[in-house]
Coordinates of C-alpha atoms in Angstrom, one line a residue:
Chain A
M169 CA -0.1 -0.2 0.3
E170 CA 1.7 3.1 -1.1
K171 CA 2.1 6.0 2.2
I172 CA -0.5 8.6 2.9
N173 CA 1.0 11.5 2.3
L174 CA 0.7 13.3 6.0
V175 CA 2.0 16.9 4.8
D176 CA -0.2 16.8 1.6
A177 CA -2.7 15.2 3.7
L178 CA -2.9 17.8 6.5
S179 CA -2.3 21.0 3.9
E180 CA -5.4 19.7 2.1
L181 CA -7.8 19.1 5.7
D182 CA -8.4 15.7 4.2
E183 CA -9.3 14.4 8.1
D184 CA -9.9 10.9 7.2
L185 CA -6.7 10.6 5.1
V186 CA -4.4 11.9 7.8
V187 CA -5.9 9.6 10.4
K188 CA -5.5 6.6 8.4
G189 CA -2.2 7.8 7.3
V190 CA -1.4 8.2 11.1
K191 CA -2.3 4.7 12.5
S192 CA -1.0 3.3 9.4
Q193 CA 2.2 4.8 10.5
L194 CA 2.3 3.9 14.3
A195 CA 1.1 -0.1 13.0
E196 CA 4.5 0.6 11.5
N197 CA 6.3 1.3 14.4
V198 CA 8.0 4.4 13.0
P199 CA 8.2 6.6 16.1
A200 CA 5.3 9.4 17.5
I201 CA 7.3 11.3 17.6
E202 CA 8.8 11.3 13.8
I203 CA 5.4 10.9 12.8
L204 CA 4.2 14.5 14.5
G205 CA 6.6 16.1 12.8
Q206 CA 4.9 15.1 9.9
L207 CA 2.2 16.4 10.3
Q208 CA 4.0 20.3 11.9
K209 CA 5.6 20.1 7.9
G210 CA 1.6 20.6 7.4
M211 CA 0.5 23.1 9.2
E212 CA 3.4 24.8 8.5
K213 CA 2.1 25.0 4.8
V214 CA -1.1 25.2 5.8
G215 CA 0.0 28.3 7.0
K216 CA 2.4 28.9 3.5
F217 CA -1.4 28.7 1.5
Y218 CA -3.0 31.3 4.6
E219 CA -0.4 34.1 3.7
E220 CA -0.6 33.0 0.0
G221 CA -4.0 34.5 0.8
E222 CA -6.0 30.7 -0.4
Y223 CA -6.9 29.6 3.0
Y224 CA -8.8 32.1 5.9
L225 CA -9.3 32.5 9.0
S226 CA -11.2 28.8 8.2
E227 CA -8.9 27.3 7.4
L228 CA -6.4 27.3 9.9
I229 CA -9.1 26.6 12.2
M230 CA -9.9 23.1 10.6
S231 CA -6.4 22.6 10.1
A232 CA -6.1 22.7 14.0
D233 CA -8.5 20.7 15.0
I234 CA -7.3 17.8 12.5
F235 CA -3.6 17.8 13.8
S236 CA -5.1 18.3 17.5
S237 CA -7.3 15.1 17.3
V238 CA -4.6 13.5 15.8
A239 CA -1.8 14.7 18.7
D240 CA -3.5 13.4 21.2
L241 CA -3.9 9.8 18.9
L242 CA 0.4 10.2 18.8
K243 CA 0.2 11.2 22.1
A244 CA -0.5 7.7 23.9
N245 CA 1.9 6.3 22.2
M246 CA 5.2 9.0 23.1
A247 CA 8.1 6.4 24.8
Q248 CA 8.2 8.2 28.1
G249 CA 9.8 11.5 28.3
A250 CA 9.9 12.3 24.6
E251 CA 8.9 16.0 23.8
L252 CA 8.4 17.0 20.1
E253 CA 10.7 20.1 20.1
T254 CA 9.2 23.6 20.0
H255 CA 10.6 26.4 18.1
G256 CA 10.1 29.1 21.0
T257 CA 7.5 29.5 23.4
I258 CA 4.4 32.6 24.0
V259 CA 3.1 33.7 27.6
L260 CA -0.4 35.4 26.1
G261 CA -3.1 36.7 27.8
T262 CA -6.5 38.7 27.4
V263 CA -5.2 41.9 30.1
K264 CA -7.3 42.9 33.1
D265 CA -10.8 43.5 33.4
D266 CA -12.2 41.7 29.7
I267 CA -13.3 38.6 29.4
H268 CA -13.2 37.9 25.9
D269 CA -11.5 35.2 24.5
I270 CA -11.9 34.4 21.0
G271 CA -8.6 35.8 19.0
K272 CA -6.8 34.8 22.3
N273 CA -7.6 30.8 21.8
I274 CA -7.8 30.9 17.5
V275 CA -4.1 32.1 18.5
A276 CA -3.8 30.0 20.8
T277 CA -4.7 26.8 18.6
I278 CA -3.0 28.3 15.6
L279 CA 0.8 29.0 17.7
G280 CA 0.7 26.0 19.6
C281 CA -0.2 24.2 15.6
N282 CA 2.9 26.2 14.7
G283 CA 5.1 24.3 16.7
Y284 CA 4.7 26.8 19.7
K285 CA 4.9 26.4 23.1
V286 CA 1.8 28.4 24.3
V287 CA 1.1 29.3 28.1
D288 CA -2.5 30.7 28.1
V289 CA -2.7 32.4 31.1
G290 CA -6.7 33.4 30.5
V291 CA -8.9 36.2 29.9
D292 CA -9.1 38.8 33.0
V293 CA -5.5 38.2 33.4
P294 CA -3.8 41.0 36.8
I295 CA -0.5 42.3 35.8
E296 CA 0.8 40.2 38.8
K297 CA 0.1 37.0 36.5
F298 CA 2.0 37.8 33.4
V299 CA 4.5 38.5 35.1
E300 CA 4.7 35.0 37.6
A301 CA 4.1 33.6 33.7
V302 CA 7.9 35.6 32.7
K303 CA 9.0 34.3 35.1
E304 CA 8.5 30.5 35.5
H305 CA 8.0 30.4 31.5
K306 CA 11.0 32.7 29.7
P307 CA 9.3 32.8 27.2
Q308 CA 10.5 34.7 23.9
V309 CA 7.4 36.7 23.4
V310 CA 4.1 37.6 25.8
G311 CA 0.9 38.4 24.0
M312 CA -1.9 40.1 25.2
C313 CA -5.2 40.7 24.2
C314 CA -8.4 43.4 24.5
L315 CA -11.9 44.2 22.8
L316 CA -12.3 46.9 25.2
T317 CA -11.0 49.6 24.5
T318 CA -11.1 50.3 28.0
A319 CA -8.9 47.6 28.9
F320 CA -5.6 49.9 27.4
D321 CA -4.5 51.4 30.1
A322 CA -4.3 47.8 31.2
M323 CA -2.5 46.6 28.5
K324 CA -0.3 49.9 29.3
D325 CA 0.4 48.6 32.9
T326 CA 0.9 45.2 32.2
V327 CA 3.9 46.1 29.1
A328 CA 5.3 47.8 32.0
A329 CA 5.7 45.1 34.1
V330 CA 6.7 42.4 31.9
K331 CA 9.1 45.0 30.2
A332 CA 10.4 46.1 33.9
E333 CA 11.0 42.4 34.5
N334 CA 12.5 41.0 31.1
S335 CA 13.6 43.2 28.5
A336 CA 14.4 41.5 26.1
V337 CA 11.2 39.7 25.9
K338 CA 9.0 41.4 22.9
I339 CA 5.3 42.2 23.6
L340 CA 2.8 41.9 21.0
I341 CA -1.2 43.3 20.4
G342 CA -3.6 42.2 19.8
G343 CA -7.8 42.2 19.1
G344 CA -10.4 44.2 17.7
P345 CA -10.1 47.8 18.6
C346 CA -6.3 47.8 18.7
D347 CA -4.4 49.5 15.8
N348 CA -0.8 50.7 15.5
N349 CA -1.8 53.8 17.7
V350 CA -2.3 51.7 20.8
A351 CA 0.5 49.5 20.1
K352 CA 2.2 52.6 20.5
Y353 CA -0.2 54.2 23.2
C354 CA 1.0 51.0 25.4
S355 CA 4.9 50.8 24.4
A356 CA 4.3 47.5 22.8
D357 CA 7.0 46.0 20.1
Y358 CA 3.5 44.8 17.5
Y359 CA 0.7 44.7 16.7
C360 CA -0.9 41.6 14.7
K361 CA -3.8 42.5 12.8
T362 CA -4.6 39.0 12.1
A363 CA -4.3 35.8 14.1
Y364 CA -1.7 34.9 11.3
D365 CA 0.4 37.0 11.9
A366 CA 1.2 36.3 15.1
V367 CA 3.0 33.1 14.0
T368 CA 5.3 35.6 11.5
L369 CA 6.0 37.3 14.8
M370 CA 7.4 34.1 16.4
E371 CA 9.1 33.6 13.4
G372 CA 11.3 36.2 13.3
Q373 CA 11.5 36.6 17.1
C374 CA 12.8 33.0 17.4
K375 CA 14.5 32.8 14.5
A376 CA 16.7 36.0 16.2
Chain B
M763 CA -37.7 76.4 12.5
S764 CA -39.3 73.4 14.8
K765 CA -39.0 70.7 15.7
T766 CA -41.1 68.9 13.0
E767 CA -39.3 71.1 10.7
L768 CA -35.4 70.2 11.2
Y769 CA -36.7 66.6 11.7
N770 CA -38.1 66.7 8.5
V771 CA -34.6 68.3 7.1
H772 CA -32.3 65.8 9.0
L773 CA -34.2 63.4 7.6
E774 CA -34.5 65.0 3.5
R775 CA -30.3 64.9 3.9
I776 CA -30.2 61.3 5.1
K777 CA -32.1 60.3 2.4
K778 CA -30.1 62.3 0.0
A779 CA -27.0 60.8 1.4
I780 CA -28.3 57.9 0.4
A781 CA -29.8 58.0 -2.4
L782 CA -25.9 59.7 -3.9
E783 CA -27.1 63.4 -4.4
K784 CA -26.5 66.4 -3.3
T785 CA -26.7 67.9 0.2
D786 CA -26.0 70.8 1.7
R787 CA -24.0 69.1 4.5
V788 CA -22.6 65.4 5.8
P789 CA -25.4 64.7 7.3
V790 CA -23.5 63.2 10.9
I791 CA -25.9 60.2 13.3
P792 CA -23.5 58.7 16.1
V793 CA -23.9 55.4 17.6
G794 CA -23.3 54.9 21.3
N795 CA -24.4 53.2 24.7
S796 CA -21.9 53.0 27.4
F797 CA -20.1 55.7 26.3
C798 CA -23.6 57.8 26.8
A799 CA -23.3 56.2 30.0
N800 CA -20.3 57.8 30.7
H801 CA -19.9 61.1 29.8
L802 CA -23.7 61.8 31.7
G803 CA -22.7 60.0 34.8
V804 CA -25.3 57.5 34.9
S805 CA -24.3 54.5 36.4
L806 CA -23.6 51.7 33.9
A807 CA -25.3 49.0 36.6
D808 CA -28.8 51.7 36.0
F809 CA -28.1 52.2 32.4
A810 CA -28.5 48.6 31.5
M811 CA -31.1 47.3 34.2
N812 CA -34.0 50.7 33.0
N813 CA -34.7 50.9 29.6
E814 CA -36.3 53.9 29.3
L815 CA -33.3 55.4 31.5
A816 CA -30.6 54.1 28.7
A817 CA -32.5 56.2 26.0
D818 CA -32.6 59.2 27.4
T819 CA -28.7 59.1 28.4
M820 CA -28.5 58.5 25.0
L821 CA -30.4 61.4 23.7
K822 CA -29.1 64.1 26.0
S823 CA -26.1 62.6 25.7
F824 CA -25.5 62.9 21.8
S825 CA -28.1 65.9 21.2
S826 CA -25.6 68.4 23.4
L827 CA -23.0 67.3 21.4
G828 CA -23.6 69.3 18.8
D829 CA -25.6 69.3 15.6
I830 CA -26.7 65.8 15.1
D831 CA -28.8 64.0 12.5
G832 CA -29.4 61.4 14.3
M833 CA -29.2 58.6 15.6
Q834 CA -28.6 55.3 14.6
Q835 CA -30.3 53.4 17.6
P836 CA -32.8 55.1 20.2
V837 CA -32.3 52.9 23.4
F838 CA -29.9 50.0 24.3
S839 CA -29.3 46.8 26.8
P840 CA -27.0 44.8 26.9
Y841 CA -28.4 41.3 26.8
L842 CA -30.3 42.5 23.0
L843 CA -26.0 41.4 22.3
S844 CA -27.1 37.7 24.5
Y845 CA -31.1 37.8 22.2
Q846 CA -28.5 38.3 18.8
W847 CA -25.5 36.8 19.9
L848 CA -27.3 33.3 21.9
S849 CA -24.8 33.7 24.6
K850 CA -24.9 35.2 28.3
V851 CA -23.9 38.6 28.6
R852 CA -21.8 39.5 32.1
I853 CA -24.0 42.9 32.9
P854 CA -22.1 45.7 35.4
G855 CA -24.3 45.7 39.2
I856 CA -24.5 41.5 38.3
D857 CA -21.6 40.0 37.2
L858 CA -19.5 42.7 37.0
P859 CA -18.5 46.1 39.2
K860 CA -20.8 48.5 38.4
D861 CA -19.3 51.0 35.9
V862 CA -17.7 48.0 33.9
P863 CA -18.7 47.8 30.5
W864 CA -20.8 44.7 29.8
Q865 CA -19.3 41.7 27.6
V866 CA -20.1 38.3 25.9
A867 CA -19.5 35.5 27.9
E868 CA -18.4 33.4 24.8
A869 CA -18.9 29.5 25.6
E870 CA -20.8 26.6 23.8
M871 CA -24.6 27.5 24.7
M872 CA -25.5 25.9 21.7
T873 CA -24.7 21.9 20.6
V874 CA -24.3 20.0 17.3
D875 CA -27.4 18.3 18.0
D876 CA -29.0 21.4 18.2
Y877 CA -29.1 21.3 14.4
D878 CA -31.4 18.4 14.5
V879 CA -34.0 20.3 16.4
I880 CA -34.3 23.6 13.8
I881 CA -34.6 20.6 11.6
N882 CA -37.5 18.3 12.1
K883 CA -39.2 21.2 14.6
G884 CA -38.3 24.3 12.8
Y885 CA -36.5 27.5 14.2
N886 CA -38.7 29.4 16.2
T887 CA -39.7 26.4 18.3
F888 CA -35.9 26.3 18.7
F889 CA -35.1 29.6 19.4
K890 CA -38.2 30.4 22.0
D891 CA -36.6 27.2 23.7
F892 CA -33.3 29.0 23.5
L893 CA -34.5 32.2 25.1
K894 CA -36.2 30.1 27.9
N895 CA -33.9 26.9 29.3
R896 CA -30.7 28.4 28.1
L897 CA -31.0 32.3 28.4
D898 CA -32.9 32.6 31.8
N899 CA -35.9 33.7 30.3
L900 CA -34.5 36.1 28.1
E901 CA -38.3 37.3 26.6
E902 CA -38.7 38.2 29.7
K903 CA -35.7 40.8 29.9
V904 CA -35.4 42.3 26.0
N905 CA -39.3 42.3 25.7
P906 CA -39.6 45.2 27.8
V907 CA -37.0 46.9 25.3
F908 CA -39.1 46.4 22.1
A909 CA -41.8 47.7 23.8
Y910 CA -39.6 50.9 24.3
T911 CA -38.1 51.4 21.1
P912 CA -41.5 53.2 19.4
Q913 CA -40.9 55.6 22.2
A914 CA -37.6 55.9 22.1
I915 CA -38.1 56.7 18.5
E916 CA -40.7 59.1 19.3
N917 CA -38.8 61.1 21.9
C918 CA -36.4 61.3 19.4
K919 CA -38.3 62.9 16.7
K920 CA -39.6 64.9 19.2
E921 CA -36.0 66.7 19.0
G922 CA -35.6 67.0 15.6
L923 CA -33.4 63.9 15.3
V924 CA -34.2 60.9 12.8
T925 CA -33.7 57.7 14.5
L926 CA -32.1 55.3 11.5
S927 CA -32.0 52.2 12.8
P928 CA -33.8 51.0 15.2
I929 CA -34.0 46.5 14.3
V930 CA -31.2 44.8 14.0
C931 CA -31.9 41.9 11.6
C932 CA -29.2 38.7 12.2
I933 CA -28.6 35.9 9.5
P934 CA -27.9 32.4 10.9
Y935 CA -24.4 32.5 10.9
E936 CA -24.3 35.2 13.1
V937 CA -26.4 34.0 15.0
F938 CA -25.5 29.9 15.2
C939 CA -21.5 31.2 15.5
G940 CA -22.3 32.9 18.8
G941 CA -24.6 30.0 20.2
R942 CA -21.6 27.3 18.8
T943 CA -18.7 29.8 19.6
M944 CA -16.4 30.5 17.0
V945 CA -13.7 28.0 16.4
K946 CA -15.7 25.0 17.2
F947 CA -18.8 26.7 14.4
M948 CA -16.4 27.1 12.5
R949 CA -15.2 23.0 12.6
D950 CA -19.3 22.4 11.3
L951 CA -18.9 24.5 8.8
F952 CA -16.4 21.3 7.2
R953 CA -17.7 18.7 8.8
L954 CA -21.4 19.3 8.9
S955 CA -21.8 21.4 6.7
D956 CA -24.7 19.7 4.6
K957 CA -26.6 20.1 8.4
V958 CA -25.2 23.7 9.1
Q959 CA -26.7 24.7 5.7
A960 CA -30.1 22.5 5.9
A961 CA -30.8 24.2 9.6
M962 CA -29.1 27.8 8.1
D963 CA -31.9 27.3 5.1
I964 CA -34.6 26.6 8.0
A965 CA -34.2 29.7 10.3
M966 CA -34.2 31.8 7.5
D967 CA -37.0 31.4 6.6
D968 CA -38.4 32.4 10.7
I969 CA -36.2 34.9 10.7
V970 CA -37.5 36.4 7.3
E971 CA -40.7 36.3 8.5
S972 CA -40.0 37.1 12.2
T973 CA -38.4 40.4 10.4
R974 CA -40.9 41.2 8.4
Q975 CA -43.6 41.7 10.8
V976 CA -41.7 43.5 13.0
L977 CA -40.7 46.0 10.2
R978 CA -44.3 46.1 9.3
A979 CA -45.5 46.7 13.0
M980 CA -42.9 49.5 13.8
K981 CA -42.4 51.2 10.2
P982 CA -38.8 51.8 10.9
T983 CA -36.5 54.1 8.4
G984 CA -33.7 51.9 8.7
A985 CA -32.8 48.8 10.0
W986 CA -29.1 47.2 10.8
V987 CA -28.5 44.2 9.0
G988 CA -25.2 42.9 10.6
G989 CA -21.7 41.4 9.7
W990 CA -19.6 40.4 12.7
R991 CA -18.2 36.9 13.0
G992 CA -18.6 36.7 8.7
A993 CA -16.2 38.7 7.4
S994 CA -15.0 38.4 5.1
E995 CA -11.8 38.2 6.3
F996 CA -12.2 35.1 8.3
L997 CA -13.7 32.7 5.5
S998 CA -13.0 32.0 2.3
P999 CA -14.6 32.5 -1.0
K1000 CA -15.8 29.1 -0.5
V1001 CA -16.8 29.3 3.1
W1002 CA -17.9 32.8 2.8
N1003 CA -20.0 32.4 -0.6
R1004 CA -21.8 29.0 0.9
F1005 CA -22.9 30.4 4.5
E1006 CA -22.5 33.7 4.6
W1007 CA -22.8 35.8 1.1
P1008 CA -26.5 34.5 0.1
Y1009 CA -28.5 34.9 3.5
F1010 CA -27.0 38.1 4.1
K1011 CA -28.1 39.6 0.2
R1012 CA -31.3 37.9 1.1
M1013 CA -32.2 39.8 4.7
V1014 CA -31.1 43.1 2.3
E1015 CA -33.3 42.5 0.2
V1016 CA -36.4 41.6 2.1
V1017 CA -35.7 44.7 4.6
L1018 CA -35.9 46.8 0.8
E1019 CA -39.2 45.0 0.2
E1020 CA -41.0 46.6 3.4
N1021 CA -39.2 50.1 2.5
V1022 CA -36.5 49.9 5.0
I1023 CA -33.2 51.5 4.4
P1024 CA -30.5 48.6 5.3
V1025 CA -28.0 49.7 7.3
L1026 CA -25.0 47.0 6.4
H1027 CA -23.6 47.8 9.5
I1028 CA -20.4 45.3 8.5
D1029 CA -17.5 44.9 11.1
S1030 CA -14.5 43.5 10.8
N1031 CA -12.2 42.9 6.8
W1032 CA -14.8 42.5 3.6
E1033 CA -12.4 43.9 1.8
R1034 CA -11.8 41.0 -0.6
D1035 CA -15.8 41.0 -1.5
L1036 CA -16.5 44.3 -1.4
E1037 CA -17.3 44.0 -5.4
K1038 CA -20.0 40.8 -4.4
F1039 CA -22.4 44.5 -2.7
L1040 CA -22.8 46.0 -6.3
E1041 CA -25.3 43.0 -6.6
L1042 CA -27.3 44.9 -4.5
P1043 CA -29.2 47.8 -5.8
K1044 CA -27.8 51.1 -6.7
G1045 CA -28.5 54.6 -3.6
K1046 CA -30.5 52.3 -1.6
C1047 CA -28.5 51.2 1.1
I1048 CA -25.5 52.5 2.9
F1049 CA -22.6 50.6 4.0
S1050 CA -21.3 51.1 7.3
S1051 CA -17.8 50.5 8.8
D1052 CA -16.2 50.2 11.2
H1053 CA -12.1 50.8 10.2
A1054 CA -11.0 47.2 9.8
T1055 CA -12.5 47.6 5.7
N1056 CA -9.9 50.0 4.2
I1057 CA -12.6 52.3 3.8
Y1058 CA -10.8 54.5 0.9
K1059 CA -11.1 50.8 -0.6
V1060 CA -14.9 50.6 -0.6
K1061 CA -15.6 54.3 -1.9
E1062 CA -13.2 52.9 -5.0
V1063 CA -15.7 49.6 -5.2
L1064 CA -18.6 51.1 -4.1
G1065 CA -18.8 54.5 -4.4
D1066 CA -20.9 54.8 -7.0
H1067 CA -23.5 53.1 -6.0
M1068 CA -23.6 52.8 -2.3
C1069 CA -23.8 55.6 0.2
I1070 CA -20.4 55.1 3.2
M1071 CA -21.1 55.8 6.9
G1072 CA -18.3 55.4 9.4
D1073 CA -15.6 55.3 10.4
V1074 CA -14.1 57.2 13.2
P1075 CA -12.1 54.3 15.1
A1076 CA -13.0 53.3 18.0
A1077 CA -9.1 53.5 19.5
L1078 CA -9.4 57.9 18.4
T1079 CA -12.3 58.1 19.9
S1080 CA -10.7 56.8 23.3
L1081 CA -6.8 57.8 22.9
G1082 CA -6.6 61.2 20.8
T1083 CA -7.3 64.7 21.3
P1084 CA -9.7 66.1 18.9
D1085 CA -7.8 67.3 16.5
E1086 CA -7.2 64.3 15.6
V1087 CA -10.6 63.4 15.5
Y1088 CA -11.4 66.2 13.4
N1089 CA -9.0 66.4 11.3
Y1090 CA -9.5 62.7 10.2
S1091 CA -13.5 62.8 10.7
T1092 CA -12.7 66.1 7.7
K1093 CA -10.3 63.6 5.5
L1094 CA -13.4 62.3 5.5
I1095 CA -15.8 64.6 4.6
N1096 CA -13.5 65.2 2.0
E1097 CA -12.4 62.4 0.7
I1098 CA -15.1 59.8 1.3
G1099 CA -17.6 62.4 0.5
P1100 CA -19.0 64.8 0.5
K1101 CA -21.7 63.2 -2.1
G1102 CA -23.1 59.8 -0.2
F1103 CA -21.4 59.9 3.0
I1104 CA -22.9 59.9 6.7
L1105 CA -19.9 60.4 9.5
S1106 CA -20.5 57.9 11.9
S1107 CA -17.7 55.9 14.3
G1108 CA -16.3 53.0 13.7
C1109 CA -18.9 50.4 15.1
D1110 CA -20.0 52.2 18.5
I1111 CA -18.3 55.1 20.0
P1112 CA -17.0 53.1 23.4
F1113 CA -17.7 53.6 26.5
N1114 CA -13.6 55.5 27.3
A1115 CA -14.0 57.7 23.9
K1116 CA -13.7 61.8 25.9
P1117 CA -17.2 63.5 25.3
E1118 CA -15.0 66.4 23.7
N1119 CA -13.5 63.7 21.1
V1120 CA -17.4 63.2 20.1
K1121 CA -18.1 66.8 20.4
A1122 CA -14.7 67.0 17.5
M1123 CA -16.6 65.1 15.5
I1124 CA -19.4 65.8 14.9
A1125 CA -18.8 69.7 14.7
A1126 CA -16.7 68.9 11.8
V1127 CA -20.0 68.7 9.4
T1128 CA -20.8 71.9 10.9
D1129 CA -17.4 73.4 10.3
K1130 CA -18.7 75.0 14.2

C-alpha cells in the first residue's frame, strides 16, 4: 500500500486521510515523534496557503482541529519523556478587566499547531500573573489581547511591568480595537492585525 | 425652525445621502451606548437595567454634543446582545462591578444536536425554547426593550432627530456562530456542512418572516443588517459564498421589500468581497464599516453605488485628541464624501471615548 503523505493530507484538510495515515504509520512502528514532525510540516504548509490568500481563518481552525485530534492519538504512543521540540515560547492572555477570549484562543490554537509552546494565562489576567508567567516560562514573546478600549490602560501597565521584569522579551498586542497607535500608546513592540500575524512574528523572534 | 421641520430637514438630508445626491452638508449620525452613560455620569448598572434611563441618556448625551442629524439606535440593553448571539452577557452590577462595561461571555450554548432540532421542529420552536431554558427566560428581559423602542423613537423625533436603525436583523451565520462559539462553528462548517446549511435554510425562512412582521409593525426608517463574525477576512471564498453572502443578500432584499433602509453594519475586514455588494440595488443601502475594512477601498469599489457611513475609529475617540478626531473626520468628509457619505464612528463609540472627541467629530460636518 502506498504511504500516505501526511503533509499533503493535512494541508488539504483531508481529515479521514490524516487519521488513516497516522494509524498506518503507528502500525508500522514509525516513532510517534516523527509522525508529529510530519504533521507540523503540514501545518507549516497550511500557514503558507494562508499567507498566499488561499486559506483563511476557517481553514486555519479546521487544520488545527485535525492536528489536535491526531496529536492526542500520538501522545498515547510517545516514549515516556519524549517531547516534540518547540520553536519558542509565548505567554498569552487577555488583559485585566476584559473577559473576551475568542481571538486569544484562536491565536493559541494556531501557534500551538505551528510548533510553539503557548502558556495561556487566560482572560481578565492581573498584571502580576503575566509577570509570574514570564519569570517561570522565560518566553521570547508575550501576547496581550483586549476587545474593550477600557482595557488599554491595563494593557499599558501590563506591558510596563513585563518589560521591567524582562526587557528582552518582545510584546505583541491584538484584538478588535487595537492598531499601531494603540501599540505605541502601550509601548508594545508589535501589533497583530490577524491571528496568523502572531505566527509570523514568533518566527522572526525565535530565529533571532 | 420647529422640531418637526428640523426632523424633516435631517431626514431629507439622510435620504439624499443614501440616494447619492448632493446635500447641503454631510449628515452625522453617531452610535453608542455605554459612552453616553459615562459622559453623563450614569452608572452602567442602572443604564443596563433601565430602558427608559438608557434611552434618555443616549438622547441627552448625543444631542448635547452638537448638531447631529439623528442617532442610529434610540435605546439599548446588553440583553439584546444575548438575544442576537445566543450567548450569555455579563452585566454590570450583577456579574461585573457596576461601572465595568457589559461583555459577551462566549461559551458553547448551542450543541451540534440543535441543528437537528431546528431541521425537525423549526427555528422558531428552537429559538423560543433556547431563550427560555438556556438563556434564563431572556424574553422577559428583551420584550420590555422592544416595547419601549417606539416611544424612544418618538422622543428622538420630538427633538428633531431621526432614528436611523432601531431594528437589528441577524442572519443564521451570526446566530449559530454566537451560540456554538466561533471555533466550534467553523469546524461545523467543514465537518457538518450539509446539516449546517439545512438548518440555516430553515432558520432563514423563520427569521425572514419574523423580520417582516417587526418591520411592518414598527415601520422604522432603517434597520441594521449585521455582519460581524461572517466577515470576509475570516472565511475562504468557498465558505463565505455558501454560508454568508446568500443569506446576507437575501436579508438586505427583504428589508428593502418592506421599504426600510438597510444599514449594512459591517465589522471586521470585508475588503475581498466588496464587489459582491454591487449586486445590491444602487442608491438604496448604507455601507457602514468599523475601520477594519479600508474605507478608501470601499469608496473605490462602491462609491458610485452605495452610501458609505463611518468610520472614526474607537481607538481614536478614546486615545486621540479633539484635533486628531476633527482632522480625521474632515478628511473623510472631503475624500469619502461629501456626496454619498454619512459621518459616524466605526461601530460603537466606546465607553471611554472622550466627550470632547465626539464633539469634534460632530463639529467636522458643520465646521463649528
